[in-house]
Structure formats: structure tokens, C-alpha cells
Short mmCIF file of C-alpha atoms and ligand atoms in Angstrom, two decimals:
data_model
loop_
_atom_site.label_atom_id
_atom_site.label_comp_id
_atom_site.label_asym_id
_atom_site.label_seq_id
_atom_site.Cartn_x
_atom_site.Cartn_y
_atom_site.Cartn_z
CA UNK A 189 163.16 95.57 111.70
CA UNK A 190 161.28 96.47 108.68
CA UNK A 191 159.41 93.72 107.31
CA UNK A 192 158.08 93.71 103.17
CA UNK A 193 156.36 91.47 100.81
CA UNK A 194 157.79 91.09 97.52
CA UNK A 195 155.53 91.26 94.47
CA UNK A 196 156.64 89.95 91.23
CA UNK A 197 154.90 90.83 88.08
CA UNK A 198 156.54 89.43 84.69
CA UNK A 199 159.95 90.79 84.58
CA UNK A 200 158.88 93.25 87.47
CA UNK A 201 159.61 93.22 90.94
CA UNK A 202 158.68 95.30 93.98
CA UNK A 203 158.98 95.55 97.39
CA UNK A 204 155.71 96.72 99.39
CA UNK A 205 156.24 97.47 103.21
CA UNK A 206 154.32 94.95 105.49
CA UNK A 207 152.83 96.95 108.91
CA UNK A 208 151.96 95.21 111.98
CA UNK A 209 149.27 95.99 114.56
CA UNK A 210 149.70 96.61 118.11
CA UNK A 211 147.85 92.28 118.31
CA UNK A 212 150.50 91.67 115.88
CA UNK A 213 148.09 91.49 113.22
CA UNK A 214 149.72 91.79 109.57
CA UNK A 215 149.28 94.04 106.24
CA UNK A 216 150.72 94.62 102.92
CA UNK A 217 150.54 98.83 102.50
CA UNK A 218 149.88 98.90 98.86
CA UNK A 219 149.49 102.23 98.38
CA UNK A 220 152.40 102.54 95.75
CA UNK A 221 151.42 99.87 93.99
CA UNK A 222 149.00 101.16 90.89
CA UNK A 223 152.24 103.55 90.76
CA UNK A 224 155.11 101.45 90.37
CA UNK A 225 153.17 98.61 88.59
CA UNK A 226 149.44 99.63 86.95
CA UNK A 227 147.89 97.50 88.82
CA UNK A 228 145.44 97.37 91.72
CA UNK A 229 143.80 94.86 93.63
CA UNK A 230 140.02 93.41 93.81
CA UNK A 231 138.83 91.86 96.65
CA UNK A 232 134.78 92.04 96.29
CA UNK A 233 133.47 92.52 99.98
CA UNK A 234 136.53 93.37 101.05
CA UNK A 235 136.65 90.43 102.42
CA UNK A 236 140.80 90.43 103.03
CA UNK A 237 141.12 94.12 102.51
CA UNK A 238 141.91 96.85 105.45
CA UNK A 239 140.19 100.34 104.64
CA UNK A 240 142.39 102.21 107.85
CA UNK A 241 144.23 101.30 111.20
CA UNK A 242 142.30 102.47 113.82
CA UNK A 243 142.75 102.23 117.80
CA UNK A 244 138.96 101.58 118.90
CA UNK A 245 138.02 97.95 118.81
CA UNK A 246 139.96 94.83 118.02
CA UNK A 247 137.80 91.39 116.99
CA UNK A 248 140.07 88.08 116.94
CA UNK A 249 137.35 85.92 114.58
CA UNK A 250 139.47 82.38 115.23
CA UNK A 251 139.57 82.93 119.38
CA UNK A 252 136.00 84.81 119.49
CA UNK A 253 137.65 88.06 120.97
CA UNK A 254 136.37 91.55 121.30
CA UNK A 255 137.45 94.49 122.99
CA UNK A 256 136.71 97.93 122.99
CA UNK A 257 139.84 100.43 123.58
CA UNK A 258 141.99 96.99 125.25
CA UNK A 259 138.82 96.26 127.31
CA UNK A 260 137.14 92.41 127.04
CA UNK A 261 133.35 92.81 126.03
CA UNK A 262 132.57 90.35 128.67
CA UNK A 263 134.27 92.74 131.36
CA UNK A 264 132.44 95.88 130.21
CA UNK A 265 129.04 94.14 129.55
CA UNK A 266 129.21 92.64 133.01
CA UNK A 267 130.57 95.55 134.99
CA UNK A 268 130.12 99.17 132.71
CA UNK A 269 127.37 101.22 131.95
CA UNK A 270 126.51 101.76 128.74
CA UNK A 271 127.23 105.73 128.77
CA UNK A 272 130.51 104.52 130.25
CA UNK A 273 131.35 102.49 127.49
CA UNK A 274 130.07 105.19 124.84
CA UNK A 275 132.61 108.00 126.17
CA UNK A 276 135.51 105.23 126.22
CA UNK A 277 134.94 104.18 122.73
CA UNK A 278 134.31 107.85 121.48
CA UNK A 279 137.39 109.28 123.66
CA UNK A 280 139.59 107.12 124.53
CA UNK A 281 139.54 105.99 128.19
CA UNK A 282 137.47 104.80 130.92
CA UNK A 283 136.00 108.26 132.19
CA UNK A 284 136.60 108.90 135.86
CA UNK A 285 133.66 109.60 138.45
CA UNK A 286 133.71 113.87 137.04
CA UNK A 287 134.09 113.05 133.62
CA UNK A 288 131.54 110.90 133.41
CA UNK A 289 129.66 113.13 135.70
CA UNK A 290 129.82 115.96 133.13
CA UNK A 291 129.66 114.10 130.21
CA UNK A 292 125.86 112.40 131.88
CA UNK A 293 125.00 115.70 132.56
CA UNK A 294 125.86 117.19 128.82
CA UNK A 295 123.58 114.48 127.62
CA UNK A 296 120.50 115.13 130.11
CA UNK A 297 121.08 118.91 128.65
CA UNK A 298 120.27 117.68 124.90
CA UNK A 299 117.74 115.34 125.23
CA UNK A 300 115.03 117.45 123.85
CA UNK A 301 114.28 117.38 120.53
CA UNK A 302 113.41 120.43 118.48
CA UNK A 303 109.70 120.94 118.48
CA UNK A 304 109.86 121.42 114.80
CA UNK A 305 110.77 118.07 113.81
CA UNK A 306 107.83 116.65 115.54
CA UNK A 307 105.90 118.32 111.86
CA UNK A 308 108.73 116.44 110.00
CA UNK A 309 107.80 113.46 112.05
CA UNK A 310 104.26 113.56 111.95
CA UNK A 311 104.09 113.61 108.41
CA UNK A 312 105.27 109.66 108.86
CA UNK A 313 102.47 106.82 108.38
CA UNK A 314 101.72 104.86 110.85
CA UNK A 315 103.47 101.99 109.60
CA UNK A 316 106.50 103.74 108.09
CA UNK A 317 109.39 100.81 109.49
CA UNK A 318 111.14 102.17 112.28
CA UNK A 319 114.45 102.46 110.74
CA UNK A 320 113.44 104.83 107.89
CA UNK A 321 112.15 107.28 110.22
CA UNK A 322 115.40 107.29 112.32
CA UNK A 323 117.55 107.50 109.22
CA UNK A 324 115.47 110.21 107.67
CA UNK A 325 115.08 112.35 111.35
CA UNK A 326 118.55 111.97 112.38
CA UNK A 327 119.38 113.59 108.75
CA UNK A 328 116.77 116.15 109.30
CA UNK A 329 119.08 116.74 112.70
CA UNK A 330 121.22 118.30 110.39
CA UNK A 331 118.89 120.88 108.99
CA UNK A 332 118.08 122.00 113.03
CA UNK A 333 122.08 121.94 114.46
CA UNK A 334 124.43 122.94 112.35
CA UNK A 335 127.96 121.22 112.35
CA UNK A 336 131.36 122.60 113.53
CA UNK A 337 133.09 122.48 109.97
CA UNK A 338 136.60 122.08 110.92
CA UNK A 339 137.24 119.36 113.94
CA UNK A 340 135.36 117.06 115.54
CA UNK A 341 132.10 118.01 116.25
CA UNK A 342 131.93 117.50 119.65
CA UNK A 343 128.70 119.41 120.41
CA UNK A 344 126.93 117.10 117.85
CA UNK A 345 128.43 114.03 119.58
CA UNK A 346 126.26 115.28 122.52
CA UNK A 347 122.96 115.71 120.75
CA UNK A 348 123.03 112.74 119.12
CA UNK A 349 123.99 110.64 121.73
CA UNK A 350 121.21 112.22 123.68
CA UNK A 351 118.01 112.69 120.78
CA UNK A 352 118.62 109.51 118.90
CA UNK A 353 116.69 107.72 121.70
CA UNK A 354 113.88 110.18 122.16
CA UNK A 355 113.50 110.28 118.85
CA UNK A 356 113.28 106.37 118.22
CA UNK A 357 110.95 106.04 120.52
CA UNK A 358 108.81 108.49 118.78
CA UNK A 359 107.84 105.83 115.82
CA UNK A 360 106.95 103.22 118.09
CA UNK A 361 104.35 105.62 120.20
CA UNK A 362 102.89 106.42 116.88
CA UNK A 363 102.84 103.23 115.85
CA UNK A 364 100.83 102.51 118.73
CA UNK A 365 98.51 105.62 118.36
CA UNK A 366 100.33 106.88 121.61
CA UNK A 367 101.61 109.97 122.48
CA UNK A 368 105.05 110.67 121.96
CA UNK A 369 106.91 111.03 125.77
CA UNK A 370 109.35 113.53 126.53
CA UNK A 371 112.75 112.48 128.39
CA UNK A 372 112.92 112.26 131.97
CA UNK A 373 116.00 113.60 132.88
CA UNK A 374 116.15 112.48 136.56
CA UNK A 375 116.62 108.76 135.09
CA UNK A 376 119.40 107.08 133.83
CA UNK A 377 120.07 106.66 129.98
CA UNK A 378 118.08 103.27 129.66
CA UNK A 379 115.13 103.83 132.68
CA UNK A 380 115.01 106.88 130.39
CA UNK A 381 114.54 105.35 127.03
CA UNK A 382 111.75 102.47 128.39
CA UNK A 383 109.94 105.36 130.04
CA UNK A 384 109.65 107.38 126.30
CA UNK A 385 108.93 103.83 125.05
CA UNK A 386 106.31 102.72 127.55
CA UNK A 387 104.88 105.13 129.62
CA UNK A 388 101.22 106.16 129.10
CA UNK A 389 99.72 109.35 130.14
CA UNK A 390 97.04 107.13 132.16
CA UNK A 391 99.32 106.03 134.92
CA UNK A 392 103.01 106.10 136.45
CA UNK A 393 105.43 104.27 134.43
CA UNK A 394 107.64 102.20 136.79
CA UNK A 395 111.05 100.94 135.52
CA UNK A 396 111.94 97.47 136.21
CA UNK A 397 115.52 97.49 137.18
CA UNK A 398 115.73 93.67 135.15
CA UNK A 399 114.73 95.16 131.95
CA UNK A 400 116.57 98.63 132.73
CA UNK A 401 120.18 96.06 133.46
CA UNK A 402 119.36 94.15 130.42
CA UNK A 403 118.91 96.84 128.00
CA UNK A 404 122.22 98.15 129.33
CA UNK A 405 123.84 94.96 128.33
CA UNK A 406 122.42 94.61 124.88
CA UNK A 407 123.62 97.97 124.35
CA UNK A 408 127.07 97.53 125.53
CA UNK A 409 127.50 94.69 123.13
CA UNK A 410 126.33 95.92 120.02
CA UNK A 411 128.38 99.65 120.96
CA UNK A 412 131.16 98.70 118.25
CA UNK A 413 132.29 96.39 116.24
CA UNK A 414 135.33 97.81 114.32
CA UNK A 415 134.69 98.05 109.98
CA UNK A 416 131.57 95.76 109.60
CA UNK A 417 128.89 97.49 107.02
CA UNK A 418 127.44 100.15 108.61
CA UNK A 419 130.55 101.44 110.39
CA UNK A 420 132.71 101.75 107.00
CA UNK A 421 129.30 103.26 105.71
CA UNK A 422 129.89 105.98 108.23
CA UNK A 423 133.34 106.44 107.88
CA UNK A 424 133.45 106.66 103.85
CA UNK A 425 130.60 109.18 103.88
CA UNK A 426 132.21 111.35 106.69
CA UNK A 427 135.56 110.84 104.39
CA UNK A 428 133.81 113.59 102.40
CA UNK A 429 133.25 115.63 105.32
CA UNK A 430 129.56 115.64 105.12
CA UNK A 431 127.85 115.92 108.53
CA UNK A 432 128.24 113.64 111.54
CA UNK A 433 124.06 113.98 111.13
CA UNK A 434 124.56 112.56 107.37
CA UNK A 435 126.56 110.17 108.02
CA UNK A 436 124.98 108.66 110.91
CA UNK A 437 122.04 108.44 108.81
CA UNK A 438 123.69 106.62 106.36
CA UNK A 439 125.38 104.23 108.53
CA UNK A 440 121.50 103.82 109.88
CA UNK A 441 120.53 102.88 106.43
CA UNK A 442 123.34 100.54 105.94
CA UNK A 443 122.47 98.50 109.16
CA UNK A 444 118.88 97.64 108.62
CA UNK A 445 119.77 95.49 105.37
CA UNK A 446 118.69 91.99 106.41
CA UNK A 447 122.10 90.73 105.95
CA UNK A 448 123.67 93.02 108.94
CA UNK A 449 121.30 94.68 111.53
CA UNK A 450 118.18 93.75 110.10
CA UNK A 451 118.74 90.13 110.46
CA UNK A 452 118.07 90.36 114.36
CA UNK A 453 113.97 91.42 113.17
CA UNK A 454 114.68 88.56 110.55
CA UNK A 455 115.64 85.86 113.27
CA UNK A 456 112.60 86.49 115.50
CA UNK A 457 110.38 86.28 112.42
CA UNK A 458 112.05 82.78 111.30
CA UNK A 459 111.42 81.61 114.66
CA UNK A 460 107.84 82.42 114.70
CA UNK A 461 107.41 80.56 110.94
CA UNK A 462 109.00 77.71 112.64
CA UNK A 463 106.58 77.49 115.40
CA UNK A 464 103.64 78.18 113.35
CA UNK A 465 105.17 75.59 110.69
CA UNK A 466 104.81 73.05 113.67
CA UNK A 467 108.50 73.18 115.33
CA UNK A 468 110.07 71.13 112.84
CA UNK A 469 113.63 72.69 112.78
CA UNK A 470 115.49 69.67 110.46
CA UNK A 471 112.93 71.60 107.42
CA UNK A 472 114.43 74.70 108.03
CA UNK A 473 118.15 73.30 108.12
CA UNK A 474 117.77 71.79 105.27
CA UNK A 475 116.06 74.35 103.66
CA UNK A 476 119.35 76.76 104.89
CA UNK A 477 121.46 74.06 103.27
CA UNK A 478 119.62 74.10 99.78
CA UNK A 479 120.85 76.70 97.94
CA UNK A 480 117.70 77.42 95.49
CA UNK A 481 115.16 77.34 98.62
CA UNK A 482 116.24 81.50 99.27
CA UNK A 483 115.95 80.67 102.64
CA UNK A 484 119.04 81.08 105.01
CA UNK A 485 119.69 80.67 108.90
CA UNK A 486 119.19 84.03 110.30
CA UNK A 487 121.48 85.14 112.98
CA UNK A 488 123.71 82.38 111.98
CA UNK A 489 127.59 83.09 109.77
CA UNK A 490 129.90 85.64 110.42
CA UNK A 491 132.40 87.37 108.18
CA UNK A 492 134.78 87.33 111.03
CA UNK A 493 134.26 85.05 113.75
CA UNK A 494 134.47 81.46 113.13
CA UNK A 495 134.50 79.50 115.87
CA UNK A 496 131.71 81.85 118.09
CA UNK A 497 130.45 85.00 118.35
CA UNK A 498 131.28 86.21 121.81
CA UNK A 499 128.61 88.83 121.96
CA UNK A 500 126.26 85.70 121.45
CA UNK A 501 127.83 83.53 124.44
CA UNK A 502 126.62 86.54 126.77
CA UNK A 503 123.32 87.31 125.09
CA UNK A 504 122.18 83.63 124.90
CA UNK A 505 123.19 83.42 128.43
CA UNK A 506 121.22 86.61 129.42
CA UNK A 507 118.20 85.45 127.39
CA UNK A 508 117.60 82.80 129.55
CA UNK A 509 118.50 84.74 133.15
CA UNK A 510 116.17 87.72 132.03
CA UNK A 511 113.13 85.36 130.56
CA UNK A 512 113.60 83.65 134.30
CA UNK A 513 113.90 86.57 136.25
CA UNK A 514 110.49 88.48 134.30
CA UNK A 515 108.82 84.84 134.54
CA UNK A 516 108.40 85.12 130.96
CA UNK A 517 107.86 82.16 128.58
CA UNK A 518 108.62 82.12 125.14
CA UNK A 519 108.23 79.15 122.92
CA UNK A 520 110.78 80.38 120.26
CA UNK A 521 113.46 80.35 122.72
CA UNK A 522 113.50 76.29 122.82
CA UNK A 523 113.60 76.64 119.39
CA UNK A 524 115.90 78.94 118.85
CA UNK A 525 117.99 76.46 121.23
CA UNK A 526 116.92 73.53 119.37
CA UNK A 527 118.15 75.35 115.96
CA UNK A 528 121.37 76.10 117.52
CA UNK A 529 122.38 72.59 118.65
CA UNK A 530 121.00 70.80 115.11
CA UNK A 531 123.07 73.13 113.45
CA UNK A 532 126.38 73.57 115.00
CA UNK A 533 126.34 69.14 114.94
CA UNK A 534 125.67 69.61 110.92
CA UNK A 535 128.59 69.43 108.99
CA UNK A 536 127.04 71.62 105.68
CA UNK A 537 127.67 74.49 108.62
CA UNK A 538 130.41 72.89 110.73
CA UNK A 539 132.27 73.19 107.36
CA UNK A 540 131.22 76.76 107.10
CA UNK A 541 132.01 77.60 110.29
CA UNK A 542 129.00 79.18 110.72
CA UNK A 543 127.96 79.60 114.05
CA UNK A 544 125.47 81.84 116.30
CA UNK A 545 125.83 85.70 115.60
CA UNK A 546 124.83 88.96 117.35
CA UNK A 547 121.62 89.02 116.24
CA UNK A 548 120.63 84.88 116.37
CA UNK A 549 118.96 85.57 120.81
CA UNK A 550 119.27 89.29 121.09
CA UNK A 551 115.59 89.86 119.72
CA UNK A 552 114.42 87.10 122.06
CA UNK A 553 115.74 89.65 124.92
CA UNK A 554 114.36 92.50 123.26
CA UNK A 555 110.86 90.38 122.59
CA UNK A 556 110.81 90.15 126.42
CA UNK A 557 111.90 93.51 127.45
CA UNK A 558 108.25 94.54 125.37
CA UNK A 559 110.37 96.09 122.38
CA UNK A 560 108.48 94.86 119.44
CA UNK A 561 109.87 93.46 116.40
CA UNK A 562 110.28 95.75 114.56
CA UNK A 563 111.69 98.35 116.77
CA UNK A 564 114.97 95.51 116.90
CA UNK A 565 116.91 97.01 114.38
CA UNK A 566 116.85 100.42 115.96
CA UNK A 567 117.52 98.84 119.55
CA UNK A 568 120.53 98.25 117.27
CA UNK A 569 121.55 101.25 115.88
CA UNK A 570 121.05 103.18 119.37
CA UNK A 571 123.84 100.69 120.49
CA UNK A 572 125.99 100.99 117.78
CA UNK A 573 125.35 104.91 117.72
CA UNK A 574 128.67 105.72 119.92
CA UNK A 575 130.86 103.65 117.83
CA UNK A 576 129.82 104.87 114.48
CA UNK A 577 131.14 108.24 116.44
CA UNK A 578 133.77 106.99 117.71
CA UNK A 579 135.11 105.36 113.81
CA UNK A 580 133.42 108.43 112.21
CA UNK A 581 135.65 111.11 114.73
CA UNK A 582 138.96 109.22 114.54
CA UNK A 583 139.15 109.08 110.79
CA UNK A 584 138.46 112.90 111.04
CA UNK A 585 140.87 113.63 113.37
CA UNK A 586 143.34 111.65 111.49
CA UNK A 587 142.58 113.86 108.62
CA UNK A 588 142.09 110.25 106.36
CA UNK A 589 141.93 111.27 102.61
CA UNK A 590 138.16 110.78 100.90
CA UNK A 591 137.91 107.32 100.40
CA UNK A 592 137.38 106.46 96.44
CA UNK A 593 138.08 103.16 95.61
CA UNK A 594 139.38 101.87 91.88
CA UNK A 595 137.85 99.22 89.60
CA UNK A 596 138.55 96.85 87.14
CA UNK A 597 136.82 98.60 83.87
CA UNK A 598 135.02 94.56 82.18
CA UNK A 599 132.28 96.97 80.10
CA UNK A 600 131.74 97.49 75.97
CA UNK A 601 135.45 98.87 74.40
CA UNK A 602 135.04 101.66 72.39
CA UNK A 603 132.09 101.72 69.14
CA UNK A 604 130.90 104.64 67.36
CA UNK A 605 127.49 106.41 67.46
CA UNK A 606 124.90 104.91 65.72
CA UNK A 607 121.81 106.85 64.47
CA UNK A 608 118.46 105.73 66.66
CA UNK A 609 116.84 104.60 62.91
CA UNK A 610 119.64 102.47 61.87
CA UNK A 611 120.14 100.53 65.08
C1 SDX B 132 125.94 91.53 111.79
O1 SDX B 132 130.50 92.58 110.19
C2 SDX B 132 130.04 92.66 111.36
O2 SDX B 132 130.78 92.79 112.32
C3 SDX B 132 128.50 92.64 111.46
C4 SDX B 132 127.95 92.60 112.88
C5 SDX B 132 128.22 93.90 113.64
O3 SDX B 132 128.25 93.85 114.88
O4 SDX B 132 128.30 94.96 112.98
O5 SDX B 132 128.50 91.49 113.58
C6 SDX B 132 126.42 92.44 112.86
O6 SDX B 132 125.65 91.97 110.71
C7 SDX B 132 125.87 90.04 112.07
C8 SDX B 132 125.39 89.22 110.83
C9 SDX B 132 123.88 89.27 110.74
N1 SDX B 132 123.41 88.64 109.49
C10 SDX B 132 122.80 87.44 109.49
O7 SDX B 132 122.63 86.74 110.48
C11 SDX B 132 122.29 87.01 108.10
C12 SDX B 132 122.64 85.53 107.87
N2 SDX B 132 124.08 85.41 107.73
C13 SDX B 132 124.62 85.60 106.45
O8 SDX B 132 123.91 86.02 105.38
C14 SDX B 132 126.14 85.58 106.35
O9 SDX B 132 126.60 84.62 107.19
C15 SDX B 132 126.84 86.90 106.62
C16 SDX B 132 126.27 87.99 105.80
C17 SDX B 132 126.73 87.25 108.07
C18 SDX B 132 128.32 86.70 106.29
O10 SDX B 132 128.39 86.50 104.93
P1 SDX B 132 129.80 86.19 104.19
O11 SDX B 132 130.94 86.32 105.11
O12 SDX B 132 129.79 86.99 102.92
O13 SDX B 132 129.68 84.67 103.87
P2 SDX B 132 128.93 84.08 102.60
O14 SDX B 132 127.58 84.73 102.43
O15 SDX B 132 129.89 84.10 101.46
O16 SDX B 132 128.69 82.55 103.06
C19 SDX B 132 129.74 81.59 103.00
C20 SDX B 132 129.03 80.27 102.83
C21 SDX B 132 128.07 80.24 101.63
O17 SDX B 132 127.94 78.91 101.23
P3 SDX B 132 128.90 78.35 100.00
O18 SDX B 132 128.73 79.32 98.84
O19 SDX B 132 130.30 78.33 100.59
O20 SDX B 132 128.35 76.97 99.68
O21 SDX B 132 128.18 80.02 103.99
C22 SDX B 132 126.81 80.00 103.57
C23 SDX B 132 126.75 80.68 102.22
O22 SDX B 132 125.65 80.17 101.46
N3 SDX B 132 126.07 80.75 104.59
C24 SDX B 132 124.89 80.39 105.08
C25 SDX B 132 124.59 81.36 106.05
N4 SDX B 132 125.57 82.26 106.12
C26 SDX B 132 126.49 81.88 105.20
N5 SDX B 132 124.07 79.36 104.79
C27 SDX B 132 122.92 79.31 105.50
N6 SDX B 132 122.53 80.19 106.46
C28 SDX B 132 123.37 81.23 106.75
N7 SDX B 132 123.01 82.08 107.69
#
């Protein structure tokens, strides 16, 4: 039965069709609305506004639930790998033992980089942040493999999926004054990418299977995360069918702002201020709490989730197991723990809800796994990568119109010219 929300607007009154999501989640379709009335909506952040439907991933912020495709995070970050989880997001379903076969081997076929862009790359400095060199080479991909124009692009699904991590860990070897490694391909997607981050001519680079199971994890859980900033980034520049290269890019861009992907460098450099500011964690919370100090809980709030951050549960959980299992001690750990429990029992962000996000013990993982600060972000976007495909291919396929959104016009009405020497 047809369900519709009725709209009344002075002597006006419409009807506007109500659609319902497969979790029985509920939306007014207002697309006939500026016609039959004028008007449009606002909704700055788009904080209560749906851009598409889509089929990938489904968040429940009140019961802290994520799945990708009908599959519980906590199922595929305990049991998948992360290629696994890459081709279900980007096609669909769980591959079987061939498909993921060939799809593996597709990857291991592109994981070279064009020896050109090593002269794009070079011309870098040594400190250029991490993230501006991916953004800027993965749109420089586009110059090197051209696009199929109608479709979706499956070749250059493959060749990102497979450069993006040689390439990131190009910045950090230079960084380091290293030399860049190439891909081995007789190693799985992760033992791959620590070997191009760690391995030094001088001796054999050994993966250790912890790190190697961890970084599989981390990258599982960040894989999607249906229309947060970056993603809708993606999808509203592919709405113009620019490249999958461009728009990638862009979505890499949108991530490292401080208030999305960046914030898991952010949270590992409030930690350290903590400790060097002697520990004292009730300074900082009050400091979040004051709203002229500038200074907010990193890794802590969510647009969406409000009770907890699954993805959080499993990393905070991990952080400890993997710090334990490497015999590593880290100081900012207790206090990142110590944070966390003066927080959540203080009602300026009980009242919030603002609770532990993605990014609040995922760089304490990465911190341990040798990945250095800030190299975080991109740990980020290599994760995300295969859902930015996966958003960025199904609003393609679905042939969505270019997105353009309206405005409310509050600027000068119209005045006449005035000549420069009588103004
Ligand atoms: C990611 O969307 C996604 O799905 C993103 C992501 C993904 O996987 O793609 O999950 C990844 O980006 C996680 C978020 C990482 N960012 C941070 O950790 C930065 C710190 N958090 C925030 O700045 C904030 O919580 C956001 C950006 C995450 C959410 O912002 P909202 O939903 O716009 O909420 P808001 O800024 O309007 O805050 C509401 C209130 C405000 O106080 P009042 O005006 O009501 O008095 O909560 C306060 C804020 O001042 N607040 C915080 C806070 N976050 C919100 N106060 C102190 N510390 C914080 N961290």
C-alpha cells in the first residue's frame, strides 16, 4: 500500500510519495515539489537529507549496525579478507574460490605503476603530506589509462585497486630517503603493501603474519561506509561523468579534512600533547567542552551513530590483542582508554551522544604496525578505496542524473551600476 506525506503550504496542499527501504527505513521523494509548490528544502550538512538509494552498505546509528551487501562488519572483519570484501562491495556478492581467484590474479597483473609517473612523483618534496601526493598521482592515473567512456570502467577498477597501494607507499619511502619498492606479486594484498612500505634493499623483509592479519582488519572496516563525506564527494563528481581516476582523487581530498579521515592523524597527535602535557585528561575534557578553547575530542561524535561506533568496538579490541601479541607498549593507549571512560561518564557528551569513532584507536594500531602518523589518513583511503568504487559504479550504472543541488538566494536585491569615482 502506497504510503505519502501530506504537505500543506497556505491554501496549498500536496501529496509527496513516502518510499521505504529494504530495513524499513523511511523517505519523503520530493522531487515534484519545487514544481507543484516553488519551494525547496535546506538542510545544511545534509544532515536529514538522502542524496540516492543504494544497495551497498546499511549503518543503523541508534543500534551501532553496519553491514556491507547484508553482511555484519564484525562477521567479515573476523572471517574475510580484505580483497574478499572489496569484490563484494564493488560487485555484489561474496566471490566464490574462481572468482576470487581471477579477480586476485587481475590485481597481481596491475600492480605496476607506469615508470613515468615516478618523474611526476619525484618532483614531490620530501615532506609533501602523504595525502596530497595520493590525490594528485591517482589523478595523474588518469593522464596514463584512459577510461572506458560509456559503462563501468571495469579495467580501471583493477588498476586502482592494485596501484593505489604501490603508489602510497611511494611517499613514505621518500619520506624516509628510501627507495621506492616494487610489488611482490607472490604475496598477498597486505604482506604486499608492508613489504613496499618496509623493506630495505639491505636485507630480506619478513612479514609478520600479526601485522599482515591486522592490517587486513583495519582495512575491512574502513572498506565502506555508505554517503559520509568523501563517498558523496565521489559520487557527485562521477555524477558528471568525469573519470573514476578524478573522482577518486577527489573523494581522497575530501577524506583527509580533519573532521573525517584526517581526524585518525589528529587523534594520535592529541594523545601525544596529552602525554607530553603530563597525562592530565580532565584539561582536555574540559577544554572539548569549552566552546572558545578550538579544541575538540578527536575521534570522538558521529553524524550517525549514537550510541557506539561498531567499527570502534573491534578496533579498540584489536588494539590491545595486537599491542600484546607484538609486545609493544604504548603510553597513549592508557590514555586513550582513560579519555574514553572520563568521557562517555560526562554528561556535556553523554548528552551529545558522542561516543568513540573510527578513527579515536585505529592510529594506535597503525602506530604499532610501524605506519607513521602521517601515513594514517592514507591507511584510510586504501581501505575506503573499494567502496568509493563500489558508490561511484552503482550510481553509474544506475545512470543517476548530475547531481546540482538548489539554494536559497539571501544576497544584495537588485542596484544599479555605480561609476568607480562616485562610489
Ligand atoms: C569519520 O560520516 C561518516 O560515516 C564518516 C566516517 C566514515 O567512515 O566515513 O565514519 C569517518 O569521518 C569519523 C569522524 C571523524 N572525525 C572526528 O573524530 C572529528 C571530531 N568529531 C567531530 O568534529 C564531529 O563529531 C563530527 C564531525 C564527527 C560530527 O559532526 P556533526 O554531526 O556535524 O555534529 P556537530 O559538529 O554539530 O556537533 C554536535 C554537538 C556540538 O555541540 P553543541 O553545538 O550541540 O553544543 O557536539 C559537539 C559540537 O560542539 N561535538 C563535540 C565533538 N563532536 C561534536 N564536542 C567535542 N568534541 C567532539 N569531538
Amino acid at each position: 500500500m502506497s504510503e505519502f506525506a501530506e504537505l500543506s503550504l497556505g491554501d496549498k496542499r500536496i501529496q509527496l510519495p513516502v518510499i521505504t527501504g529494504t530495513e524499513n527505513e523511511k523517505a519523503i521523494d520530493i522531487a515534484k515539489l519545487r514544481d507543484e509548490t516553488g519551494y525547496i528544502t535546506i538542510d545544511s550538512g545534509y544532515k536529514n537529507t538522502g542524496a540516492t538509494k543504494s544497495g551497498i552498505t546499511f549503518l543503523d546509528g541508534e543500534l551501532g549496525i553496519l553491514r556491507y551487501r547484508g553482511y555484519s562488519i564484525e562477521e567479515l572483519a573476523d572471517k574475510a579478507s580484505f580483497l574478499e570484501v572489496a569484490y563484494l562491495l564493488i560487485y555484489g556478492e561474496l566471490p566464490t574460490a574462481e572468482q576470487y581467484a581471477a579477480f586476485e590474479k587481475e590485481i597481481r597483473t596491475h600492480t605496476i605503476v607506469n615508470e613515468d609517473m615516478r618523474k611526476i612523483f619525484d618532483g614531490f618534496p620530501v615532506n609533501a603530506h602523504p595525502m596530497g601526493v595520493l590525490s594528485a598521482m591517482v589523478c595523474a592515473m588518469s593522464a596514463f589509462y584512459t577510461g572506458e567512456k560509456a559503462g563501468s570502467d571495469e579495467l580501471n577498477i583493477i588498476r586502482l585497486l592494485a596501484k593505489m597501494p604501490t603508489v602510497a607507499t611511494w611517499s613514505y619511502k621518500k619520506s624516509q630517503g628510501h627507495p621506492v619498492n616494487y610489488p611482490k606479486n607472490s604475496l598477498d594484498y597486505c604482506s604486499n603493501f608492508l613489504q613496499m612500505m618496509f623493506a630495505l634493499p639491505v636485507e630480506e623483509y619478513k612479514v609478520n603474519p600479526v601485522v599482515s592479519s591486522a592490517l587486513n582488519k583495519l582495512l575491512i572496516l574502513h572498506a565502506d561506509h555508505e554517503q559520509n563525506c568523501s563517498t558523496s564527494t565521489v559520487r557527485l563528481v562521477g555524477s558528471s561523468h568525469a573519470s573514476l581516476y578524478a573522482s577518486i582523487s577527489a573523494g581522497i581530498n575530501a577524506l583527509s579534512g580533519p573532521l573525517h579521515g584526517g581526524a585518525n592523524q589528529e587523534v594520535i597527535e592529541m594523545l601525544e600533547a596529552i602525554k607530553a602535557d603530563g597525562g592530565d585528561t580532565d584539561k582536555f575534557i574540559a577544554m572539548a567542552k569549552d566552546k572558545n578553547s578550538g579544541f575538540r575530542l578527536m575521534g570522538f561524535g558521529h553524524r550517525v551513530y549514537k550510541n557506539f561506533d561498531p567499527r570502534a568496538k573491534i578496533i579498540k579490541k584489536a588494539a590491545y590483542e595486537v599491542l600484546a601479541s607484538l609486545g609493544v607498549q604504548d603510553p597513549v593507549l592508557d590514555i586513550a582508554k582513560k579519555l574514553e571512560e572520563a568521557a562517555l561518564s560526562d554528561p556535556y557528551f553523554v548528552q551529545r551522544r558522542l561516543y568513540p569513532n573510527v578513527d579515536f584507536y585505529s592510529g594506535i594500531i597503525y602506530r604499532a604496525l610501524g605506519i607513521p602518523t602521517n601515513m594514517f589518513t592514507v591507511m584510510f583511503a586504501i581501505g575506503r578505496l573499494p567502496g568509493w568504487i563500489a558508490q561511484w559504479k552503482e550510481m553509474r550504472v544506475n545512470k543517476e542524473p548530475i547531481g546540482r543541488p538548489r539554494q536559497v538566494y539571501v544576497g544584495a536585491t537588485p542596484r544599479d551600476y555605480v561609476p568607480m569615482e562616485q562610489r
